[in-house]
Short mmCIF file of C-alpha atoms and ligand atoms in Angstrom, two decimals:
data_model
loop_
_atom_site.label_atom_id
_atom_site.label_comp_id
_atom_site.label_asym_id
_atom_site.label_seq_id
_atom_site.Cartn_x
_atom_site.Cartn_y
_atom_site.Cartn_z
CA UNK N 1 118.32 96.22 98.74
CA UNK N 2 120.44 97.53 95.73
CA UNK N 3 118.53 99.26 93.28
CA UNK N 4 115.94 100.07 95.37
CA UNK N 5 113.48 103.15 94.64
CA UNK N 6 111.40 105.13 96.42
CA UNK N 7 107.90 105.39 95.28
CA UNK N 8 105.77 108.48 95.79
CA UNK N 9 103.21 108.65 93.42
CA UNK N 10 99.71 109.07 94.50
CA UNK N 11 99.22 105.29 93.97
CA UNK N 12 100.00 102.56 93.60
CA UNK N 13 101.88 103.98 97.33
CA UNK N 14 104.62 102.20 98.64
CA UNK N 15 102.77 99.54 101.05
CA UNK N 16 103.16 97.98 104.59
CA UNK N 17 105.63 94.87 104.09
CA UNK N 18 103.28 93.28 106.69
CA UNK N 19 100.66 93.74 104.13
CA UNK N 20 102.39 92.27 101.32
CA UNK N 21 103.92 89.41 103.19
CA UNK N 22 100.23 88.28 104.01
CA UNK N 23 99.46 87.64 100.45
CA UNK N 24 102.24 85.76 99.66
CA UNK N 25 100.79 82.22 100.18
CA UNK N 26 99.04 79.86 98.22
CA UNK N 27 95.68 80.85 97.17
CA UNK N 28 93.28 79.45 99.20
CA UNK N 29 89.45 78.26 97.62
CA UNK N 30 87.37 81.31 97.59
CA UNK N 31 84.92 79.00 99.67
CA UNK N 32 87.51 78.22 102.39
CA UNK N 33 86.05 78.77 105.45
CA UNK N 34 89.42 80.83 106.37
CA UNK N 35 89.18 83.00 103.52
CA UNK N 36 85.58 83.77 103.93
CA UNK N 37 85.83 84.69 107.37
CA UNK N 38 88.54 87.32 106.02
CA UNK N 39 86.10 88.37 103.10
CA UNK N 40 83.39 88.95 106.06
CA UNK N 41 85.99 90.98 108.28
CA UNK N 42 87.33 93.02 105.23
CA UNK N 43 83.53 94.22 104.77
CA UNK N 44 83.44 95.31 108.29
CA UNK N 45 86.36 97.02 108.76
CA UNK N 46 85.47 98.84 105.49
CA UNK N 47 82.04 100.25 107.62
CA UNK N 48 84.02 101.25 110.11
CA UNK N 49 87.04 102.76 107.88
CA UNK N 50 84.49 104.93 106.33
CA UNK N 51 82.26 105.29 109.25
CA UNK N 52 79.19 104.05 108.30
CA UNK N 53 77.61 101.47 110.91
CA UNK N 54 74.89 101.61 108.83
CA UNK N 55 76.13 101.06 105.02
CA UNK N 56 76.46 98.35 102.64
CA UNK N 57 80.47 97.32 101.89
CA UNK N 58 81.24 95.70 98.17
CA UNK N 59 84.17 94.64 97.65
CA UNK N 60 84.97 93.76 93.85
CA UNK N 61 88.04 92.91 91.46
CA UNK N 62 89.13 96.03 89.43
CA UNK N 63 90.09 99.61 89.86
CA UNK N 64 88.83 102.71 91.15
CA UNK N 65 86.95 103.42 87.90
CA UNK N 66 85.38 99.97 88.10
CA UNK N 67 84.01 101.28 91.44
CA UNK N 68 82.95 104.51 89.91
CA UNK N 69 81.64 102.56 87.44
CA UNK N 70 79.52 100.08 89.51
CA UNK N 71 78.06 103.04 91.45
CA UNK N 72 77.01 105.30 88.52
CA UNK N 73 75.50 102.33 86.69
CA UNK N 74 73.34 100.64 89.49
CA UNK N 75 72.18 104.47 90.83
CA UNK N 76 71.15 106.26 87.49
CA UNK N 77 68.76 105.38 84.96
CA UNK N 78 68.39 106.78 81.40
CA UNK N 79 66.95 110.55 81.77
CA UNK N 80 68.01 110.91 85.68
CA UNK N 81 69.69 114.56 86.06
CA UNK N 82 72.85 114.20 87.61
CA UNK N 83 75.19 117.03 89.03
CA UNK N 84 79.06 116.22 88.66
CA UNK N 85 81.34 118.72 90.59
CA UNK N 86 84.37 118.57 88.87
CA UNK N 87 87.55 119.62 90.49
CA UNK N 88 89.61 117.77 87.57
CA UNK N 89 90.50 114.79 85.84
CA UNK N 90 88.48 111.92 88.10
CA UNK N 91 85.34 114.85 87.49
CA UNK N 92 85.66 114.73 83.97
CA UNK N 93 85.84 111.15 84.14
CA UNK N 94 82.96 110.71 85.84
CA UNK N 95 80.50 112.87 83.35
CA UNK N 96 81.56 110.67 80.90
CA UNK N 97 80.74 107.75 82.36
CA UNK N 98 77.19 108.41 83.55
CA UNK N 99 76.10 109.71 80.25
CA UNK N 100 76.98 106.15 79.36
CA UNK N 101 74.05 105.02 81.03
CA UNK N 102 71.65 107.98 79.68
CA UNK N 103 71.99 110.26 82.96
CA UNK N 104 71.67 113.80 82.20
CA UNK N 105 74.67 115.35 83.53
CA UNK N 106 75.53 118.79 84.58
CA UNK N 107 78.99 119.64 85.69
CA UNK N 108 80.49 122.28 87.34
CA UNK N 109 83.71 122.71 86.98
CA UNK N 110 85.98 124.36 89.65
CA UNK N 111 88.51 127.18 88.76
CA UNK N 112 92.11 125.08 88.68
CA UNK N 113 93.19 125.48 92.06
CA UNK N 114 89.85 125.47 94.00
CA UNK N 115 87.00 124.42 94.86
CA UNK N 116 83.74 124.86 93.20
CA UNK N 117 82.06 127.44 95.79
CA UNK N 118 79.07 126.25 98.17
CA UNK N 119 76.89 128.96 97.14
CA UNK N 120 77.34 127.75 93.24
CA UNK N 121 76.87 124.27 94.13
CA UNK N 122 73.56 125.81 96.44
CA UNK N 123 72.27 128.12 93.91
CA UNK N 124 72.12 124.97 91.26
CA UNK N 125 70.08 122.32 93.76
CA UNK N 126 67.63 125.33 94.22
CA UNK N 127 67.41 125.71 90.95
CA UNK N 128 66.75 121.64 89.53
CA UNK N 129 65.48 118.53 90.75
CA UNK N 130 68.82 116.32 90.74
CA UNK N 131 69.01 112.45 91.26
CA UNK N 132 71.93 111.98 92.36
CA UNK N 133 75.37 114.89 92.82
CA UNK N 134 79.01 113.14 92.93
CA UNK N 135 82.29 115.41 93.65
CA UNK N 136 85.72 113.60 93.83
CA UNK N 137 87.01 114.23 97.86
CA UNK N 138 90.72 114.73 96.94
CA UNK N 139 91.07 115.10 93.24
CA UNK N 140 94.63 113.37 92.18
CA UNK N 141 95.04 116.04 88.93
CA UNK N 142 95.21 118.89 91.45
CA UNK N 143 95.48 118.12 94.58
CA UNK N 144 92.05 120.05 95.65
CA UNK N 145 90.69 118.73 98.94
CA UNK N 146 86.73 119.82 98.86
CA UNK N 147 84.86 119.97 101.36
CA UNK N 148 82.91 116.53 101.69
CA UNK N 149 81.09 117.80 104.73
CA UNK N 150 79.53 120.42 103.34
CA UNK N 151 78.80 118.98 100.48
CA UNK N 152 77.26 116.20 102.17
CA UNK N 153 75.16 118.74 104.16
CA UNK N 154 74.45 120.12 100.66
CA UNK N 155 72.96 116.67 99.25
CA UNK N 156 70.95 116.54 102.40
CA UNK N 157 69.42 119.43 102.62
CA UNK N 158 67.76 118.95 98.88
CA UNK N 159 67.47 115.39 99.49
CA UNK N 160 69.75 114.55 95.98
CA UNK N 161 71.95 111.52 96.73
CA UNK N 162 76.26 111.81 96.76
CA UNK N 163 78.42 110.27 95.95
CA UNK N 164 82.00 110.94 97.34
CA UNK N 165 85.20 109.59 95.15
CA UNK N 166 87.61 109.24 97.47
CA UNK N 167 90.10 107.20 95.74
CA UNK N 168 92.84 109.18 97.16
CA UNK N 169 91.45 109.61 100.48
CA UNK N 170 89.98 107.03 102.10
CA UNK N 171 91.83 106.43 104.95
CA UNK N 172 94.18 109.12 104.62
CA UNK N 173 91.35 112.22 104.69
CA UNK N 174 89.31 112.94 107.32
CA UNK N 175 85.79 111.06 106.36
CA UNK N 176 82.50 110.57 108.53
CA UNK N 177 80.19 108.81 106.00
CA UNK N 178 77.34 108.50 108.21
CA UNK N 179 77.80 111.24 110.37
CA UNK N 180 78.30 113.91 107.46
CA UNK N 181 75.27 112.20 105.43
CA UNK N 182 77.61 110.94 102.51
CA UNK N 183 75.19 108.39 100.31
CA UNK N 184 78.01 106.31 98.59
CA UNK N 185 81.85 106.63 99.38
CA UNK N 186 84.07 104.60 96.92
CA UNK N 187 88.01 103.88 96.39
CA UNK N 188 90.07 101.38 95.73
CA UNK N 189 93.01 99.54 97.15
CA UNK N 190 96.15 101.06 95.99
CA UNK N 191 96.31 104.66 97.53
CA UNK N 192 95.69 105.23 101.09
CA UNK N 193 93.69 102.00 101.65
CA UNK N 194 97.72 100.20 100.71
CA UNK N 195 96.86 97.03 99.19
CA UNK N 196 98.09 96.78 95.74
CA UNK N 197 95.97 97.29 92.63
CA UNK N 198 93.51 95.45 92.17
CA UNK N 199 90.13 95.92 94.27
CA UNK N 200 86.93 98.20 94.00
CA UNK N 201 85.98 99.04 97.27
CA UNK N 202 82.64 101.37 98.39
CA UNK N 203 80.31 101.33 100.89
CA UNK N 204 76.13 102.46 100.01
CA UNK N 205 73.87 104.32 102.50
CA UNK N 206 70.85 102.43 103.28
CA UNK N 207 68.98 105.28 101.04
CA UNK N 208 71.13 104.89 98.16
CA UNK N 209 70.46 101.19 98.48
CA UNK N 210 66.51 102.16 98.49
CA UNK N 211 66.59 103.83 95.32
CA UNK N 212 68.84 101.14 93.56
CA UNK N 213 65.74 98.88 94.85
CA UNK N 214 63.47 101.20 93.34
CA UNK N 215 64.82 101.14 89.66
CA UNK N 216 62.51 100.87 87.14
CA UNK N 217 65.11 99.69 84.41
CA UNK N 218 67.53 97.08 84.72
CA UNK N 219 71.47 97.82 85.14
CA UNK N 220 73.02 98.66 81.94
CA UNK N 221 76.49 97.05 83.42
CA UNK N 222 76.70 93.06 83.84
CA UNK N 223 79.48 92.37 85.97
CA UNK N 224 78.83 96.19 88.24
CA UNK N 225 75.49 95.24 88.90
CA UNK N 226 74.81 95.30 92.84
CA UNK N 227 71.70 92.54 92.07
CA UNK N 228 74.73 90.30 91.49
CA UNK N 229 77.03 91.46 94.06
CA UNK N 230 74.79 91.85 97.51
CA UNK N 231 73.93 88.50 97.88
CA UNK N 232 77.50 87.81 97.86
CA UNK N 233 78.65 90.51 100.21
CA UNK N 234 75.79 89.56 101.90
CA UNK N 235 76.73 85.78 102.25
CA UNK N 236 80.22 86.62 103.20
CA UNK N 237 79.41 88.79 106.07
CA UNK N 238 76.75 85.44 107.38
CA UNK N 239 79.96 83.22 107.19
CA UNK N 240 78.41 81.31 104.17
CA UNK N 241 79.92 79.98 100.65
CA UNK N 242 78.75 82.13 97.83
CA UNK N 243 79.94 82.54 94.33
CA UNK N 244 79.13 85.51 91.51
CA UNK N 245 82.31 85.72 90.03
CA UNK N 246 85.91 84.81 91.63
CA UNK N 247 87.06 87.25 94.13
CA UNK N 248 90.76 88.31 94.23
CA UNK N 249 91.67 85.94 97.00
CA UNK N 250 95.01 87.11 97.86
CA UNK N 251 94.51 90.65 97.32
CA UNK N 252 91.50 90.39 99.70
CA UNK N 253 93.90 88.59 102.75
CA UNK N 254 95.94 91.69 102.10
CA UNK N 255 93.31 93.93 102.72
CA UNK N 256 92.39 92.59 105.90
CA UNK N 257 95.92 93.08 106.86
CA UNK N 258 96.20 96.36 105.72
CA UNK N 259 92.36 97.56 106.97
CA UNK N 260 93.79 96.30 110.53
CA UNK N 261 96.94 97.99 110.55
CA UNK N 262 94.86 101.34 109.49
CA UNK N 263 92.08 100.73 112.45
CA UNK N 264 94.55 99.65 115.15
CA UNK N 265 96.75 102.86 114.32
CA UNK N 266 93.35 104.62 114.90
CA UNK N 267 91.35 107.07 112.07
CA UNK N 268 91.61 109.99 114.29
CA UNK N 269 95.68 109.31 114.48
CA UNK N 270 95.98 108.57 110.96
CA UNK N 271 93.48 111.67 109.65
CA UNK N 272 96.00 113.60 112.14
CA UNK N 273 99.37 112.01 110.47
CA UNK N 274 98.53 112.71 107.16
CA UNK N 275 97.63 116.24 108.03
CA UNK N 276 100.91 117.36 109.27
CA UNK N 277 102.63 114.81 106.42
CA UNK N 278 100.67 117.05 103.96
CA UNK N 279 101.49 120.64 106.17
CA UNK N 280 105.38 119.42 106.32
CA UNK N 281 105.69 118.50 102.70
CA UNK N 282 104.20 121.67 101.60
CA UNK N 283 106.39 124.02 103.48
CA UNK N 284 109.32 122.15 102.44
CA UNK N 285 108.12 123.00 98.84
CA UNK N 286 107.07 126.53 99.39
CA UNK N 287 110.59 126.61 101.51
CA UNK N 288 112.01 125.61 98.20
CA UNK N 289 110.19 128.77 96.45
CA UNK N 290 107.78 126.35 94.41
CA UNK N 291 104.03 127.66 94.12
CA UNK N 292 101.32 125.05 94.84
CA UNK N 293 97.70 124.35 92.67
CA UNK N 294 95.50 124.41 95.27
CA UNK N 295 95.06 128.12 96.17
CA UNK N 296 95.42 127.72 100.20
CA UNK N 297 96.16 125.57 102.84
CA UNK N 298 92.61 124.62 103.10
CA UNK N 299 91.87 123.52 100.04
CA UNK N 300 94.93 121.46 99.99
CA UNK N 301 94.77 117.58 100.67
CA UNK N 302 96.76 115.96 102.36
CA UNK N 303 97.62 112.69 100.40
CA UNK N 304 99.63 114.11 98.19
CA UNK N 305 101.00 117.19 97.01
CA UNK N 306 100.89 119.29 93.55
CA UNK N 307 104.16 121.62 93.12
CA UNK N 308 104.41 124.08 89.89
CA UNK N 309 107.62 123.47 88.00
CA UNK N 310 109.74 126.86 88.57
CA UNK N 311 109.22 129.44 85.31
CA UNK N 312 111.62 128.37 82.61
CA UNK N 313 112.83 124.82 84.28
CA UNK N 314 112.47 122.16 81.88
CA UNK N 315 110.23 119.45 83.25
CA UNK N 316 111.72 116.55 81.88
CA UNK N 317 115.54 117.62 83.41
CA UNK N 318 114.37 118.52 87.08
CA UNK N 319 112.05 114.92 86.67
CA UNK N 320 115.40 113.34 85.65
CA UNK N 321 117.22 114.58 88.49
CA UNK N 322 114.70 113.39 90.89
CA UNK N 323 114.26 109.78 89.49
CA UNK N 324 118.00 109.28 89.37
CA UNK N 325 118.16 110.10 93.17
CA UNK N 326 115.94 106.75 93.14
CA UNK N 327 112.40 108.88 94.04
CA UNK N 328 109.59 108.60 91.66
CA UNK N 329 107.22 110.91 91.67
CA UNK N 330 104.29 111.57 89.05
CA UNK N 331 103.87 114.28 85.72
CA UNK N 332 100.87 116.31 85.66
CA UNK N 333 97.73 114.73 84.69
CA UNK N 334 95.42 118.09 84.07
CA UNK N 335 95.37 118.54 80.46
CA UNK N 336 95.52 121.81 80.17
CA UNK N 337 97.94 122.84 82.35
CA UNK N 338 100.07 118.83 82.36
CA UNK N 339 103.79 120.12 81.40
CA UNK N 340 103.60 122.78 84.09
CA UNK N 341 103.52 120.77 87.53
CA UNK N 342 104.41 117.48 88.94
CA UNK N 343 102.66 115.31 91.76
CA UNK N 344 103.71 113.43 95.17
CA UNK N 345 102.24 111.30 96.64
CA UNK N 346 102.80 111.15 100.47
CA UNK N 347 99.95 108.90 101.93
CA UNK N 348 99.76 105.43 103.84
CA UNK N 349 103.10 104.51 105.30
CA UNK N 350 105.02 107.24 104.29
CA UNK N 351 107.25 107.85 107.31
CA UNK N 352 109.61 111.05 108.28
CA UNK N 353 112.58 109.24 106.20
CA UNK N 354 110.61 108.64 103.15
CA UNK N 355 109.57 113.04 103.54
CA UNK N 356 113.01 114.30 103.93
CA UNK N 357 114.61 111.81 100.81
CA UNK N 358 111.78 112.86 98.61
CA UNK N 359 111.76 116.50 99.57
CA UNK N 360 115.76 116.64 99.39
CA UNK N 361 115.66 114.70 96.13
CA UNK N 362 113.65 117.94 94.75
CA UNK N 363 115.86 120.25 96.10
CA UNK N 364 119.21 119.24 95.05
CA UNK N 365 117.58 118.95 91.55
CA UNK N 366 116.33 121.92 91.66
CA UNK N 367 119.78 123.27 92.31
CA UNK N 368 121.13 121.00 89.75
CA UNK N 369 118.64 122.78 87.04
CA UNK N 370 119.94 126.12 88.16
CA UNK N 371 118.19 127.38 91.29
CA UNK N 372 120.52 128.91 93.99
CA UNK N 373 119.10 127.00 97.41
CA UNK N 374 120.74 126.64 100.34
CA UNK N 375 121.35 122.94 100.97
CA UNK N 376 119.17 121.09 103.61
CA UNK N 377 116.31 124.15 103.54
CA UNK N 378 113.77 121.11 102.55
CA UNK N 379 114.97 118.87 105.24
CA UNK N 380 115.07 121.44 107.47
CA UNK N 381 111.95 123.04 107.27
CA UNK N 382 110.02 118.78 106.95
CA UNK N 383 111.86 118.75 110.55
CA UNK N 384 110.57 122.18 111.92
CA UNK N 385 107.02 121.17 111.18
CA UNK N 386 106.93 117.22 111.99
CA UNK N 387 108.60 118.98 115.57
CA UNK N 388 106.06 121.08 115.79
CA UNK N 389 108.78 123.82 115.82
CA UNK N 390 106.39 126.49 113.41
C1 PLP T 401 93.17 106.96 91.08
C2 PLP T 401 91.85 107.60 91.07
C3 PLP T 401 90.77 107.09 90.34
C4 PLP T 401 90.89 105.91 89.43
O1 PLP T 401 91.27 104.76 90.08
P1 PLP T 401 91.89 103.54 89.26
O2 PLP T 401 92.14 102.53 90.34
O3 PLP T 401 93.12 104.05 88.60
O4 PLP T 401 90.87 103.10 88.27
C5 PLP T 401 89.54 107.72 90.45
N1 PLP T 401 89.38 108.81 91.22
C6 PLP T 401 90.39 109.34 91.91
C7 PLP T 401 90.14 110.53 92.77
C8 PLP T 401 91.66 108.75 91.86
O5 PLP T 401 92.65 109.28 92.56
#
C-alpha cells in the first residue's frame, strides 16, 4: 500500500485486519438475534479477559473517560471520601471528575517516574475512612506500571473499594481482577483491547455492584447510569431484545473478533508477549543512549514506552525525522515536563517487524539530529532480546 504509515501511538494501535474486516458489513438491527448473541459473547469474553467469573461486564458507546465517567458517577455520592493515586495525566483526570459528583477527593501524586509507595498509600487508609481508592494500572503520560496487585491487596485489607484504569492495559498487562480483589477494572476499545474508538468497556465486582445498590442519592449522570445499563447487559447475556440507547453495532462485531483473537492467543501468552515487546523496545532505546521516565524496569509497562528527548535535541526535528520514515509516534502529554519526551506505543499486534522499523526509525533520526550511533545498534539489540540472546 503506497503511503502507508506505521502507527505506534498508545492508541488508537494499529489493529488486527481480521478485526476490522468483521465490521465492514451492513449494520445489522441491534435486536437481530445474530447481533445479540455477539453482544452476549462480547460480555463474556470481557469476564474472562479481565478475569473475573464473578463480575458484571458493560459495554457502552464512548471513550475511556466515558467509562471513567460511568464508574465514578454510579459509585460516589456527594460527601464520599475518595483516594485518587495519581501517577499522571489519567490521575489528574480522574480527581476532577469525581469532585463533579461531590466526592471528596484526596490524591496522591507519585514522584514523575514512579510509583506512589505502598507504605504512603498504607499509612493514608490507616489514617481515613475512604469509599472508594482508584489508581490508573499503566498511566499513558508516563509510562508507570503500578502495582495493581498490591494495591488491590491494599483496598482489601481496609475494605475501601478500587477501581483500576486500565485503559492501556487491559489485555496487554498482566491483570487478575478477581483473584487480586480489583472492585472495578475499566478501558476501552482502542489500545490493547484493538477495536477502534469507540466503546467503554468495564467489568464491576459483585461488591461494587452492592454499594451502587445501596445509594442513597440518585446518579448525577443520565446516560452513565448502571440503573439504565444492567438490564440491558443483563438482557443481552439471556439472549433477549433490549433497548436503552443504540449500541455501536459494528464496533461491537469487532470486538467479538478482536476479544477472540486475544483469548485464543491465550492471556498468559499475550501478558508474556508484551513483556518482552516492552523489555526489547526499551533496550533498543537505552542501546540508543536515551533515558526512560519510569525509574526501573519494574515500574515500567509494557504497552508502551516513554523515551527522554537527548539534552539539547530539538523535539520537533528528531519527531520530523521519525514521521517522515512513515512511523508515528506520540509528544509528551505530562504538562510539566511535555516538550522533554515522546511516547510509543507497542501493544496489541505489534509484531517483531513493526519493533525494529519503529526502533530504527528513532535511530537514524537521532543520527540525523546529530548523535554519532552506530547503524543497526536498535535493530540489533530488539533482535538480541526477542532471541533471548541477553
Ligand atoms: C487513553 C486513556 C484514557 C482515556 O481514554 P479515551 O478513550 O481517550 O477517553 C484514560 N486512562 C488511560 C490510562 C488512558 O490511557
Amino acid at each position: 500500500m503506497k503511503g502507508r504509515k506505521l502507527l505506534m501511538i498508545p492508541g488508537p494501535i494499529e489493529f488486527d485486519p481480521e478485526v476490522m474486516q468483521s465490521m465492514a458489513i451492513p449494520t445489522p438491527s441491534h435486536v437481530d438475534p445474530d447481533f445479540i448473541a455477539t453482544f452476549g459473547r462480547s460480555l463474556e469474553m470481557m469476564r474472562r479477559v479481565c478475569q473475573c467469573p464473578s463480575g458484571q461486564p458493560f459495554i457502552l458507546a464512548g471513550t475511556g473517560t466515558l467509562a471513567m465517567d460511568s464508574v465514578g458517577a454510579c459509585l460516589t455520592e456527594p460527601g464520599d471520601l475518595v483516594l485518587v493515586i495519581s501517577t499522571g495525566y489519567f490521575g489528574e483526570r480522574y480527581a476532577e471528575l469525581l469532585k463533579r459528583y461531590g466526592a471528596v477527593v484526596d490524591i496522591l501524586r507519585a514522584e514523575t517516574g514512579n510509583m506512589v509507595p505502598l507504605a504512603t498509600v498504607e499509612a493514608r487508609l490507616r489514617e481515613k475512612k475512604y469509599k472508594m481508592m482508584t489508581f490508573t494500572h499503566v498511566d499513558t503520560s508516563t509510562a508507570v506500571l503500578n502495582d495493581a496487585r498490591a494495591l488491590g491487596a491494599l483496598g482489601q485489607k481496609y475494605d475501601v473499594l478500587t477501581v483500576l484504569d486500565g485503559v492501556c492495559s487491559v489485555a496487554g498487562e498482566e491483570i487478575r481482577q478477581q483473584e487480586w480483589g480489583i472492585d472495578v477494572v475499566l478501558t476501552a476499545s482502542q489500545k490493547a483491547i484493538g477495536v477502534p474508538p469507540g466503546l467503554a468497556l468495564f467489568v464491576v465486582s459483585p461488591k461494587a455492584m452492592e454499594a451502587f445498590k445501596n445509594r442513597r442519592t440518585p446518579v448525577a449522570n443520565y446516560y452513565g447510569d448502571w440503573a439504565h445499563w444492567l438490564p440491558i447487559m443483563q438482557a443481552y447475556e439471556n439472549r433477549e431484545p433490549s433497548y436503552f440507547g443504540t449500541p455501536a453495532v459494528n464496533l461491537i462485531i469487532a470486538l467479538e473478533k478482536s476479544l477472540d483473537l486475544i483469548l485464543k492467543e491465550g492471556l498468559e501468552e499475550r501478558f508474556h508477549r508484551h513483556r518482552r515487546t516492552g523489555q526489547a523496545f526499551r533496550a533498543a532505546m537505552t542501546a540508543l543512549g536515551l533515558k526512560m521516565i519510569p525509574t526501573s524496569e519494574s515500574l515500567s509497562a509494557n504497552t508502551l514506552s516513554a523515551p527522554y528527548y537527548p539534552e539539547g535535541m530539538k523535539a520537533a526535528d528528531l519527531l520530523g525525522h521519525i514521521a517522515g520514515a512513515g512511523i508515528i509516534v506520540a509528544g509528551g502529554l505530562l504538562p510539566d515536563i511535555k516538550g522533554q519526551y515522546f511516547r510509543v506505543g507497542h501493544m496489541g499486534v505489534v509484531n517483531r517487524n513493526d519493533l525494529l522499523a519503529t526502533a530504527d526509525a528513532i535511530e537514524t533520526a537521532l543520527r540525523k539530529c546529530g548523535a554519532s550511533l552506530e547503524t543497526g545498534t536498535a535493530a540489533r539489540t530488539i533482535h538480541q532480546v526477542l532471541d533471548g540472546r541477553v
